Each structure stands twice: as structure tokens, then as C-alpha cells.
XYZ file of C-alpha atoms in Angstrom:
585
model
C 55.835 90.803 137.383
C 56.879 91.918 133.915
C 56.993 89.221 131.239
C 59.757 91.137 129.450
C 62.884 91.755 131.529
C 66.370 93.029 130.801
C 69.865 91.626 131.185
C 73.219 93.381 130.897
C 72.829 93.605 127.139
C 69.512 92.106 126.069
C 65.944 91.065 126.830
C 64.362 87.985 128.324
C 60.766 87.154 127.461
C 59.306 84.836 130.071
C 62.847 83.920 131.032
C 64.085 83.112 127.507
C 66.516 85.265 125.453
C 64.521 87.521 123.156
C 65.267 90.225 120.615
C 62.513 92.669 119.717
C 62.099 92.903 115.939
C 59.124 95.187 115.640
C 57.357 97.417 113.160
C 55.228 100.491 113.756
C 51.626 100.218 112.593
C 48.989 102.603 113.953
C 45.548 101.025 114.144
C 43.899 104.444 113.864
C 45.488 104.979 110.433
C 44.169 101.676 109.030
C 40.570 100.753 108.265
C 39.485 98.167 110.878
C 38.476 95.787 108.102
C 42.154 95.531 107.178
C 43.794 95.170 110.593
C 44.065 91.379 110.403
C 45.598 91.518 106.917
C 48.247 94.050 107.946
C 49.161 92.114 111.099
C 49.573 88.908 109.115
C 51.881 90.672 106.665
C 53.937 91.983 109.584
C 54.508 88.437 110.843
C 55.358 87.168 107.357
C 58.098 89.784 106.977
C 59.714 88.326 110.082
C 58.481 90.709 112.773
C 57.758 89.246 116.195
C 56.256 92.482 117.541
C 54.233 95.477 116.372
C 54.185 98.935 117.892
C 51.402 101.466 118.074
C 50.731 104.870 119.533
C 47.394 105.639 121.220
C 45.848 109.020 120.212
C 44.413 110.678 123.308
C 42.582 113.328 121.242
C 40.425 110.736 119.450
C 39.881 108.350 122.340
C 38.767 111.161 124.637
C 37.035 113.812 122.497
C 35.538 115.358 125.644
C 36.641 115.064 129.291
C 35.323 112.031 131.143
C 34.631 109.987 128.007
C 36.402 107.082 126.298
C 35.751 106.076 122.684
C 36.801 102.527 121.770
C 34.552 102.043 118.737
C 35.290 101.408 115.055
C 38.657 102.841 114.054
C 39.419 103.260 117.779
C 38.645 99.694 118.887
C 42.097 99.163 120.355
C 41.032 96.070 122.345
C 40.036 94.366 119.077
C 43.339 95.330 117.466
C 45.243 93.850 120.404
C 43.178 90.655 120.204
C 44.030 90.318 116.520
C 47.727 90.838 117.265
C 47.605 88.093 119.885
C 45.822 85.753 117.463
C 48.553 86.407 114.889
C 51.206 85.527 117.478
C 52.628 89.052 117.642
C 53.767 90.949 120.706
C 52.875 94.627 121.088
C 54.814 97.710 122.182
C 52.209 100.175 123.451
C 52.885 103.903 123.372
C 49.893 105.562 125.063
C 51.270 109.100 125.162
C 49.987 111.327 126.509
C 51.914 113.007 123.677
C 52.603 110.960 120.538
C 53.892 113.421 117.864
C 53.411 110.998 114.906
C 52.634 113.822 112.447
C 49.189 113.547 114.037
C 46.747 116.362 114.756
C 48.048 118.193 117.837
C 50.494 115.388 118.599
C 47.545 113.539 120.099
C 46.824 116.111 122.821
C 43.085 116.911 122.912
C 41.915 120.355 121.854
C 39.729 120.763 124.920
C 42.945 120.638 126.952
C 45.384 122.600 124.791
C 42.889 125.450 124.319
C 43.443 126.421 127.962
C 46.371 128.803 127.580
C 47.112 128.746 131.328
C 48.044 125.050 131.322
C 51.733 124.171 130.921
C 51.595 121.245 128.528
C 53.782 118.189 129.070
C 54.747 119.299 132.551
C 53.983 118.583 136.195
C 51.375 121.356 136.145
C 48.541 119.711 138.141
C 45.988 120.846 135.566
C 47.827 118.821 132.941
C 48.595 115.778 135.082
C 45.025 115.725 136.436
C 43.732 115.513 132.862
C 46.125 112.643 132.115
C 45.065 110.858 135.290
C 41.423 111.096 134.274
C 42.221 109.659 130.852
C 44.381 106.826 132.215
C 41.668 105.992 134.758
C 39.425 105.082 131.824
C 41.920 103.759 129.262
C 44.174 101.492 131.285
C 41.468 99.290 132.870
C 40.112 98.650 129.354
C 43.570 97.505 128.270
C 44.441 95.469 131.380
C 43.330 92.120 129.859
C 45.810 92.661 126.998
C 48.910 93.067 129.136
C 51.358 90.153 128.953
C 50.956 89.474 132.670
C 47.285 88.724 131.935
C 48.110 86.559 128.912
C 47.879 89.416 126.408
C 50.322 90.620 123.738
C 51.517 93.901 125.330
C 55.075 93.286 126.550
C 56.222 96.902 127.107
C 54.681 100.356 127.591
C 56.258 103.705 126.778
C 56.385 106.638 129.194
C 55.904 109.892 127.210
C 57.563 110.328 123.794
C 60.848 112.022 122.871
C 60.391 114.238 125.893
C 64.047 115.300 125.919
C 63.435 117.348 122.762
C 60.718 119.316 124.575
C 61.368 119.813 128.270
C 63.214 118.837 131.412
C 60.629 118.149 134.105
C 61.667 115.026 135.993
C 58.658 115.283 138.303
C 56.341 115.073 135.297
C 58.012 111.936 133.941
C 57.949 110.382 137.412
C 54.227 111.142 137.678
C 53.591 109.281 134.423
C 55.667 106.310 135.511
C 53.860 106.085 138.844
C 50.502 106.602 137.148
C 51.038 103.578 134.918
C 52.197 101.423 137.826
C 49.386 102.510 140.142
C 46.843 101.554 137.485
C 48.151 98.014 137.238
C 50.699 98.159 134.427
C 53.382 95.645 135.445
C 55.051 95.414 132.041
C 58.478 96.788 131.197
C 58.420 100.586 130.896
C 60.645 102.498 128.489
C 61.359 105.999 127.236
C 62.601 106.989 123.780
C 64.594 110.019 122.717
C 66.657 111.141 119.782
C 70.222 109.851 120.040
C 71.513 113.112 121.419
C 73.157 113.197 124.866
C 71.140 116.193 126.062
C 67.853 114.718 124.843
C 68.594 111.351 126.431
C 69.486 113.001 129.722
C 66.358 115.166 129.839
C 63.982 112.445 128.679
C 65.127 109.498 130.803
C 63.784 108.196 134.124
C 65.994 106.378 136.621
C 65.186 102.673 136.555
C 63.279 102.903 133.257
C 64.827 101.553 130.046
C 66.052 104.351 127.768
C 65.847 103.737 124.012
C 66.785 105.809 120.971
C 65.239 107.135 117.769
C 67.368 107.448 114.629
C 67.514 106.401 110.991
C 71.202 106.563 110.178
C 74.651 106.845 111.748
C 73.835 103.574 113.432
C 77.172 102.976 115.190
C 77.355 106.536 116.513
C 73.756 106.468 117.719
C 74.225 103.153 119.527
C 77.439 104.443 121.109
C 75.604 107.482 122.437
C 72.836 105.303 123.797
C 75.363 103.043 125.518
C 77.241 106.016 126.922
C 74.007 107.235 128.450
C 72.922 103.820 129.753
C 75.844 101.565 130.651
C 73.759 98.445 131.239
C 70.741 96.970 129.502
C 69.587 96.204 125.965
C 70.268 98.605 123.135
C 67.107 99.426 121.220
C 66.122 101.795 118.441
C 62.444 102.426 119.102
C 62.043 104.471 115.915
C 64.299 103.276 113.116
C 63.331 105.825 110.468
C 63.288 104.106 107.077
C 61.288 106.762 105.204
C 59.709 110.121 105.909
C 56.437 112.051 105.740
C 55.324 114.743 103.291
C 54.033 118.298 103.613
C 51.750 119.913 101.054
C 53.808 121.672 98.398
C 56.950 119.572 98.916
C 58.331 116.633 96.916
C 57.409 113.109 97.997
C 60.084 111.714 100.331
C 61.575 108.275 99.706
C 64.578 106.306 100.926
C 66.156 103.610 98.819
C 65.490 100.022 99.897
C 69.178 99.071 99.670
C 70.247 101.983 101.853
C 67.582 101.321 104.492
C 68.308 97.572 104.477
C 72.034 98.205 104.960
C 71.278 100.320 108.038
C 68.956 97.630 109.372
C 71.720 95.057 108.866
C 74.156 97.199 110.850
C 71.605 97.637 113.613
C 70.761 93.947 113.939
C 74.393 92.839 113.560
C 75.197 94.948 116.626
C 72.806 92.822 118.674
C 70.335 95.674 119.174
C 66.555 95.412 119.109
C 64.542 97.494 116.687
C 61.166 98.984 115.922
C 60.917 99.915 112.231
C 59.193 103.267 111.852
C 57.052 102.790 109.878
C 56.392 99.184 108.874
C 53.004 100.288 107.552
C 52.139 103.971 107.628
C 48.504 104.043 106.572
C 46.411 107.151 106.080
C 45.495 110.365 107.900
C 41.797 109.865 107.287
C 39.335 112.733 107.736
C 40.962 115.707 109.532
C 43.623 113.856 111.524
C 46.888 114.991 109.892
C 49.298 117.074 111.907
C 51.530 119.985 110.932
C 54.930 121.428 111.649
C 55.697 125.033 112.488
C 59.294 126.127 112.337
C 59.573 129.388 110.393
C 56.143 128.858 108.883
C 53.114 126.661 109.354
C 53.361 123.546 107.181
C 50.581 120.902 107.221
C 51.127 117.198 106.564
C 49.398 115.486 103.611
C 46.645 112.885 103.878
C 48.831 109.906 102.976
C 51.127 108.537 105.676
C 52.687 106.023 103.303
C 56.113 106.946 104.748
C 57.808 104.935 101.970
C 57.308 101.984 104.320
C 57.857 98.262 103.580
C 54.077 97.875 103.411
C 52.611 100.639 101.246
C 49.652 102.781 102.259
C 47.384 100.287 100.466
C 48.957 97.319 102.277
C 50.952 96.053 99.296
C 54.518 94.829 99.959
C 57.152 97.049 98.359
C 60.907 96.771 97.767
C 61.722 97.372 101.446
C 59.437 94.501 102.481
C 61.510 91.948 100.633
C 64.858 93.605 101.404
C 64.086 93.787 105.140
C 62.882 90.203 105.239
C 66.207 89.061 103.813
C 68.078 91.049 106.469
C 65.893 89.753 109.304
C 66.345 86.159 108.109
C 70.081 86.479 108.745
C 69.443 87.256 112.407
C 66.185 85.587 113.387
C 63.727 82.967 112.138
C 61.208 84.058 109.494
C 58.023 82.166 108.605
C 58.277 79.525 105.874
C 55.017 80.610 104.259
C 54.146 82.163 100.894
C 54.812 85.888 100.871
C 51.866 88.249 100.359
C 51.071 89.453 96.871
C 49.570 92.860 96.028
C 45.869 93.028 96.849
C 43.319 93.053 94.005
C 42.416 96.493 92.701
C 39.125 97.834 91.427
C 38.987 98.178 87.618
C 39.451 101.814 86.517
C 36.139 103.587 86.923
C 34.876 107.054 86.007
C 32.486 108.691 88.455
C 30.189 111.461 87.268
C 29.279 113.981 89.962
C 26.057 115.390 88.597
C 24.496 116.903 91.714
C 25.719 119.974 93.556
C 24.869 121.487 96.942
C 26.296 124.971 97.625
C 27.822 125.290 101.086
C 27.253 128.973 101.837
C 23.506 128.778 101.278
C 23.057 125.419 103.033
C 25.420 125.879 105.962
C 22.543 125.971 108.461
C 21.725 122.356 107.633
C 25.219 121.240 108.691
C 25.918 123.369 111.751
C 24.050 125.303 114.438
C 25.247 128.925 114.562
C 26.979 130.349 117.609
C 26.389 134.090 118.019
C 29.042 136.314 119.580
C 30.013 140.004 119.525
C 33.437 139.086 118.093
C 34.419 135.923 116.193
C 35.230 132.944 118.402
C 38.053 130.510 117.750
C 37.189 126.953 116.743
C 38.252 125.757 120.174
C 35.903 128.215 121.881
C 33.085 126.638 119.856
C 34.108 123.168 121.005
C 35.209 122.112 117.515
C 38.211 119.779 117.305
C 38.627 119.688 113.519
C 36.937 120.713 110.286
C 35.694 124.164 109.277
C 33.925 127.213 110.656
C 31.873 129.566 108.517
C 31.909 133.043 110.080
C 29.159 135.467 108.979
C 28.498 139.148 109.600
C 27.684 142.299 107.600
C 29.888 145.067 106.235
C 28.984 148.625 107.257
C 29.760 150.559 104.093
C 30.110 150.229 100.321
C 33.347 150.753 98.413
C 36.879 149.407 98.300
C 38.556 148.724 101.600
C 40.925 146.533 103.559
C 39.773 143.636 105.685
C 42.244 143.048 108.478
C 42.301 139.865 110.563
C 44.071 140.588 113.842
C 46.497 137.774 114.695
C 45.812 136.047 111.371
C 43.796 132.954 110.598
C 44.135 129.303 111.520
C 44.701 127.991 108.957
C 43.163 128.944 105.600
C 40.366 131.472 105.143
C 38.234 132.022 102.057
C 36.472 135.382 102.001
C 33.143 136.044 100.256
C 31.167 139.271 99.898
C 27.489 138.709 99.114
C 28.460 135.190 98.023
C 31.152 136.325 95.570
C 34.742 135.120 96.180
C 36.947 137.998 97.402
C 40.222 136.237 98.226
C 42.103 133.714 100.341
C 44.327 134.150 103.395
C 46.767 131.436 104.525
C 48.494 131.067 107.862
C 51.339 129.378 105.982
C 52.120 132.688 104.271
C 51.544 134.894 107.359
C 48.672 136.708 105.629
C 46.419 138.979 107.699
C 44.893 141.539 105.301
C 42.875 141.517 102.095
C 41.511 144.272 99.828
C 37.826 143.757 98.995
C 35.139 145.598 97.060
C 31.827 145.945 98.910
C 28.852 146.522 96.577
C 26.485 147.945 99.194
C 26.208 148.849 102.852
C 25.022 145.812 104.780
C 26.584 143.331 102.352
C 27.057 139.884 103.815
C 30.603 138.875 104.719
C 31.344 135.144 104.882
C 34.714 133.780 105.999
C 35.133 130.024 105.627
C 38.108 128.893 107.729
C 39.662 125.462 107.359
C 41.658 123.804 110.133
C 44.509 122.254 108.118
C 45.852 120.216 111.056
C 47.191 120.914 114.528
C 50.938 121.398 115.063
C 52.340 118.110 116.391
C 55.909 119.033 117.402
C 57.495 121.804 119.419
C 56.130 124.714 121.446
C 53.236 125.661 119.142
C 51.046 122.662 119.914
C 47.557 123.963 120.631
C 47.723 127.095 118.472
C 44.237 128.522 117.907
C 42.238 127.596 114.832
C 39.622 129.689 113.083
C 39.616 133.486 113.432
C 42.128 134.410 116.119
C 41.110 137.964 116.886
C 38.962 140.911 115.839
C 38.260 141.589 112.169
C 38.116 145.164 110.895
C 37.135 146.853 107.631
C 39.091 150.055 106.976
C 39.840 150.305 110.674
C 36.265 149.729 111.850
C 35.946 146.572 113.958
C 33.188 144.275 112.699
C 30.855 143.002 115.393
C 27.938 140.591 115.830
C 29.070 137.370 114.234
C 27.413 134.043 113.607
C 29.859 131.148 113.586
C 28.789 127.815 112.075
C 30.993 124.974 113.362
C 31.268 122.324 110.647
C 32.654 119.023 111.932
C 31.175 117.316 108.832
C 30.858 113.996 110.629
C 27.426 113.420 109.093
C 26.523 114.474 105.565
C 23.008 113.002 105.726
C 21.332 116.451 105.797
C 22.707 117.089 102.324
C 20.573 114.262 100.920
C 17.465 116.363 101.495
C 18.997 119.621 100.277
C 18.120 120.928 96.804
C 20.848 120.870 94.175
C 22.078 123.859 92.213
C 24.269 123.374 89.160
C 25.012 127.042 88.562
C 25.973 128.883 91.753
C 29.673 129.634 92.361
C 31.563 129.038 95.596
C 32.326 126.064 97.843
C 29.980 123.177 97.177
C 29.378 119.490 97.792
C 29.430 117.492 94.564
C 27.619 114.143 94.581
C 27.896 111.125 92.318
C 27.327 107.379 92.352
C 29.206 104.453 90.843
C 28.762 100.704 90.653
C 31.098 98.116 92.162
C 30.981 94.412 91.409
C 33.432 93.004 93.935
C 34.882 95.543 96.399
C 38.650 96.005 96.102
C 41.210 98.663 96.897
C 41.293 101.677 94.625
C 42.699 105.210 94.444
C 40.681 108.374 93.900
C 42.227 110.715 91.327
C 40.823 114.226 90.909
C 42.327 115.941 87.840
C 40.634 119.291 87.349
C 39.623 119.633 91.001
C 41.437 122.094 93.259
C 41.060 121.581 97.000
C 38.676 119.915 99.372
C 37.563 116.814 101.207
C 36.323 113.457 99.877
C 33.855 110.898 101.248
C 32.852 107.490 99.931
C 29.743 105.963 101.486
C 30.059 108.467 104.314
C 33.665 107.523 105.141
C 35.949 110.563 105.114
C 38.985 109.664 102.989
C 40.777 112.910 103.828
C 41.947 116.107 102.178
C 42.910 116.554 98.520
C 44.786 119.523 97.080
C 46.133 120.173 93.606
C 49.200 121.731 95.240
C 50.527 118.178 95.657
C 52.681 116.205 96.028
C 49.871 113.720 96.668
C 47.618 113.239 93.624
C 45.445 110.303 94.688
C 43.559 109.334 97.845
C 43.636 105.732 99.001
C 40.203 104.060 99.103
C 40.228 100.871 101.249
C 38.219 97.964 99.878
C 36.421 97.863 103.245
C 34.830 101.250 102.503
C 33.162 99.984 99.321
C 30.127 97.735 98.913
C 28.872 95.572 96.099
C 26.362 97.564 94.090
C 25.818 101.318 94.271
C 28.356 103.512 96.074
C 28.299 107.269 96.670
C 31.152 109.731 96.239
C 30.880 113.217 97.755
C 33.478 115.938 97.231
C 33.523 119.213 99.111
C 35.289 121.380 96.539
C 36.369 124.610 98.201
C 37.779 126.541 95.268
C 36.832 125.593 91.717
C 36.640 122.708 89.294
C 36.600 122.475 85.505
C 35.089 119.007 85.438
C 32.218 116.959 86.795
C 34.172 113.708 86.785
C 36.469 111.847 89.152
C 38.522 108.731 88.473
C 39.031 105.559 90.462
C 42.355 104.124 89.385
C 44.406 101.051 90.224
C 47.665 102.961 90.783
C 48.584 105.419 93.565
C 50.273 108.729 92.792
C 52.020 110.258 95.800
C 53.977 112.769 93.750
C 57.439 113.461 92.387
C 59.988 111.786 94.630
C 62.733 113.358 96.696
C 65.327 110.900 97.963
């Protein structure tokens, strides 16, 4: 029997009146060494619950597997929540949106163009069943009925904005129940009558997602569901950023006033986000309305707890609001965490990518270029290589474009860049000789996470021609870049142009949070001690990458940058202040 039940207008937790005051905090966006700290700060702000999505694409990188290690050790995260005295709202997908790569749907599934995603198509539901068969038994000890912290589980996510397949939603509901989930089930949809109608399941609690127009949104939710608690499962108090846009913020006073209205109405709430965290490595998502638009590395979200875990203006403003409606702990409030003293890092070793690509990826030969998905690559880069048949000026044409950014080289010399974002498919190049080597380095900038374009191909999406002649016989080097150890044995070249790994070391006394600033660098990826911090790009708005203290060690540390374009410096800076860009309120 569920520990959390509903009344005509509220919740009961183990038979006692209960209001959910929750905050979203995704374990997979926080270094595991900092989970306990972030959970403690959630409780100190007055939250009695935390919410998290579960990213299917990371937990099941290939069919029949389940990864619960390191950043994905969800059982450990749930144990820490229980130890902190926090309840958990669990949102296992299968689709999570979350500005996350592919909305959490695995590439091995979405690459099958015959499957109807998020539908009762048996090929899709069979894949979900296989995943749930592995995931849910691992989480069973953490359900409230077993003494764990999980008091409610979501069925799908804002489905009403996507489809209208009641059989699919029913399959998910039954799948959770058949695998032992006895906790309260809920759906969430934008506070729009059509969305609520399409995304709801009879007998399952319907909740809303909204950031403003509180009274109107609650009225719509009540009109849709005459009985039961009112709950905003995503109370949007900030927003995310795309590359090339201003940094989004929302004033603390404005957000706190909306929270006051929400709580004064008697509703329950999940603050989205309480702590946003970081899209480490290659995990950011993208939107695609009129054009492809990838999300930045930081998921700070202008949240009460900043990307680095420091309390901001919303933390204190929200705590004051919560205290008017529920008990808050009488304990000292958290202070900003210590920061590493400003440090300059000299990157004095260089490993060119084009000449060393064979040490990082095993080539796949094919008559025509394969997509990333066809090579089994979820994220990262592919270097495509072939030869050009004739000398002279000509037009390279990429049928169906590139996914998502392609750098073109002829005999190692840069020839141009094509971007999916700008709908570019052709490039004029000068070929010095017949048989010249053509290299095309394609970067996956993040899978679309919302709407009908989830699962769009990455890499080269069709044939490539030079002045109308189709180029054949390609070698494709899939570059997941999960392990940079082979670079340690590679020789270093300080002169050659083109994409390259730049290496440097720096000393740390006592590890502490810091921020990597890269003035003079253009675009690439950064690692410290082998941990992939994520993507940097001079396009902005984001100007620094967050470096968790847990990534550093006392003594010598290594910084590696994969600079794709060009740099005018050999130095990087570790600073004590983040820079997420010029703000847009």
C-alpha cells in the first residue's frame, strides 16, 4: 500500500496530513562527492522532499545492461536522501526532457527510424519493459513501502505536449505496478487543458508545470481534476541557456512572490530547479524549433543553490516564504564553499588530433559515410576520412547536412566549417592535388530533447560529393573520448595547426571548488584529472566551466583541453568567480 495517499484536497503521508515542499536536483548533474552536501542544503532551506529524473540513455548505454556506478549510483543517492531525512519524488521517464541529451531516450533506440517513440508501438514498449526489468528491482529497497525515501513515482513526462496515446500511458502505469511499485503514481503536464487531457491517466494524480500565472494555472488544474491535491511538479523559477543567447535569470523577489501565492493556496510544490548542476561531458540537450539550438554546459538555471552549490538570493528568499507555511530547521544556514586561490595553468604540451586519431578510435570502413548512430556512438565526435579525386577549386556538398558541426580539412589544412544550426550543406574548397586527403571532424553538440526531432541523426547524414562526384570509401573514427590515456604516450608537436589536445599541470594545496576560464581559446572540451568538465565556446554566454572540488587532488593535477579551432595563448585560468554571461531577465 502506498505510504503517500490523497484526500479531497491534499496528501496524507503514513496517515498524517502532509504537504510536499520539494526541489529538483538531478544526481547525474552533480559530482557524487557533493551529493550529501547538496541534500543537506536542500533540507536547510526548508524542503522536505527532493525530486530527480532518471536518464535512461546513461543507465542503459546498450540494451540489456544497467549502469549504476559513479555518477549513476542512484541507490547511493537515495540512501543519502533517506539519511538526510528527505523524501524523494522519482521521475524515471522513459522520457525526461530536462534539456538533457535526447531527452533521456537512448541512441540505440531512437536510431531505429521505424519505431514510433513515446507510443504503444511494441518495439518501444518492449525496450522500456527491458529497462524497467533491470532498473526497478534495484530501486525496490528505496520505495517508501520498504522503508525508503521514494514516496511517489511519475508516469512519463509532459506527455500531453507530445502525443495522445492512452494505451501507451496505461502500459507504463501497469508496468510500474507489475514490477512492484506500490507508491503513489502521478503525471505532470503544462497547465493547458488540452495537454492535461492528453497526458492524464484515469485514477492517477495529475499535476501541473508552470512558473507564473499561479491562480490561473491552479484553476485549470482544478478544472481538469475536481478532487485531489493541487501540485505544481515543475515550478519554474529560472531558465536554461543556449549557446549564443544571453544568460537567463529571474529576480528573487518575483520568484518568491509566486512561491508565496502557490503555497498560500494550499498547493504542494516542486521547485524546478532547486539546484541545477552541470551538463558534464557530452550530456547537454538541444532544442529545434526553426533551427537547431544546443544547450550550454552549465545548468545553473538561476536556481536557489548555484551550480557550485553556493546559496544565492533565491535560497534565502524561498526559505523565508517556506517558513510562513511549514517548519524550517533551526540550524545555521550554509555559507559559500571555499574556493581555490586564483591559479594560472600553462599548457605546454600539444597533441594534434588529425595525426593521432588512430590512437583514440578504431576506424570503421564503409563505401559511404555512416552516421554516428550507425557506428554505435552515443556522443562525442567522428573523424571521417577519404580522398579527393581531382585538383582545383570545387564545391563539397553534404547531402542532408551535418549533425551538428563539421570542420573540413584538405591535406591537414583547415578549409571551413559547416553548422547544422545555420542549415549549411555546401563549402567551396581548394584541392592542391589529386588524391588529397579529406578530413571531416563532426561534433555532436547534443541531442534534441523536446518535440518531434528527438533522435535526429548525428555525424554525416548522407553522401558527400565534390563538384557533383560522390566521394566513396570512407574511414570513420568514432571518438567517444572516454579515456585520454593513449595521449600520454603520444609525441607532442608545438607547431602543427588544426584541432589538438593541449596538456598542462598545476599544483593544489587543499582541493576546493574553482572555475576554469579560457580567454583566448575558441571552442572545445576540457578535462581535469580525466574528468570531462564539458564543452567551452567563446560564443558564450557561458565563460567559465565549474570545477568541483571532488575532481581535484592535493598535489599535481592535469588539465587537458581539446581545442577545435584556434588559440592565441598557452595559458588557462582557475578563478574563484563564475561567469555565466550577460544576463537576460
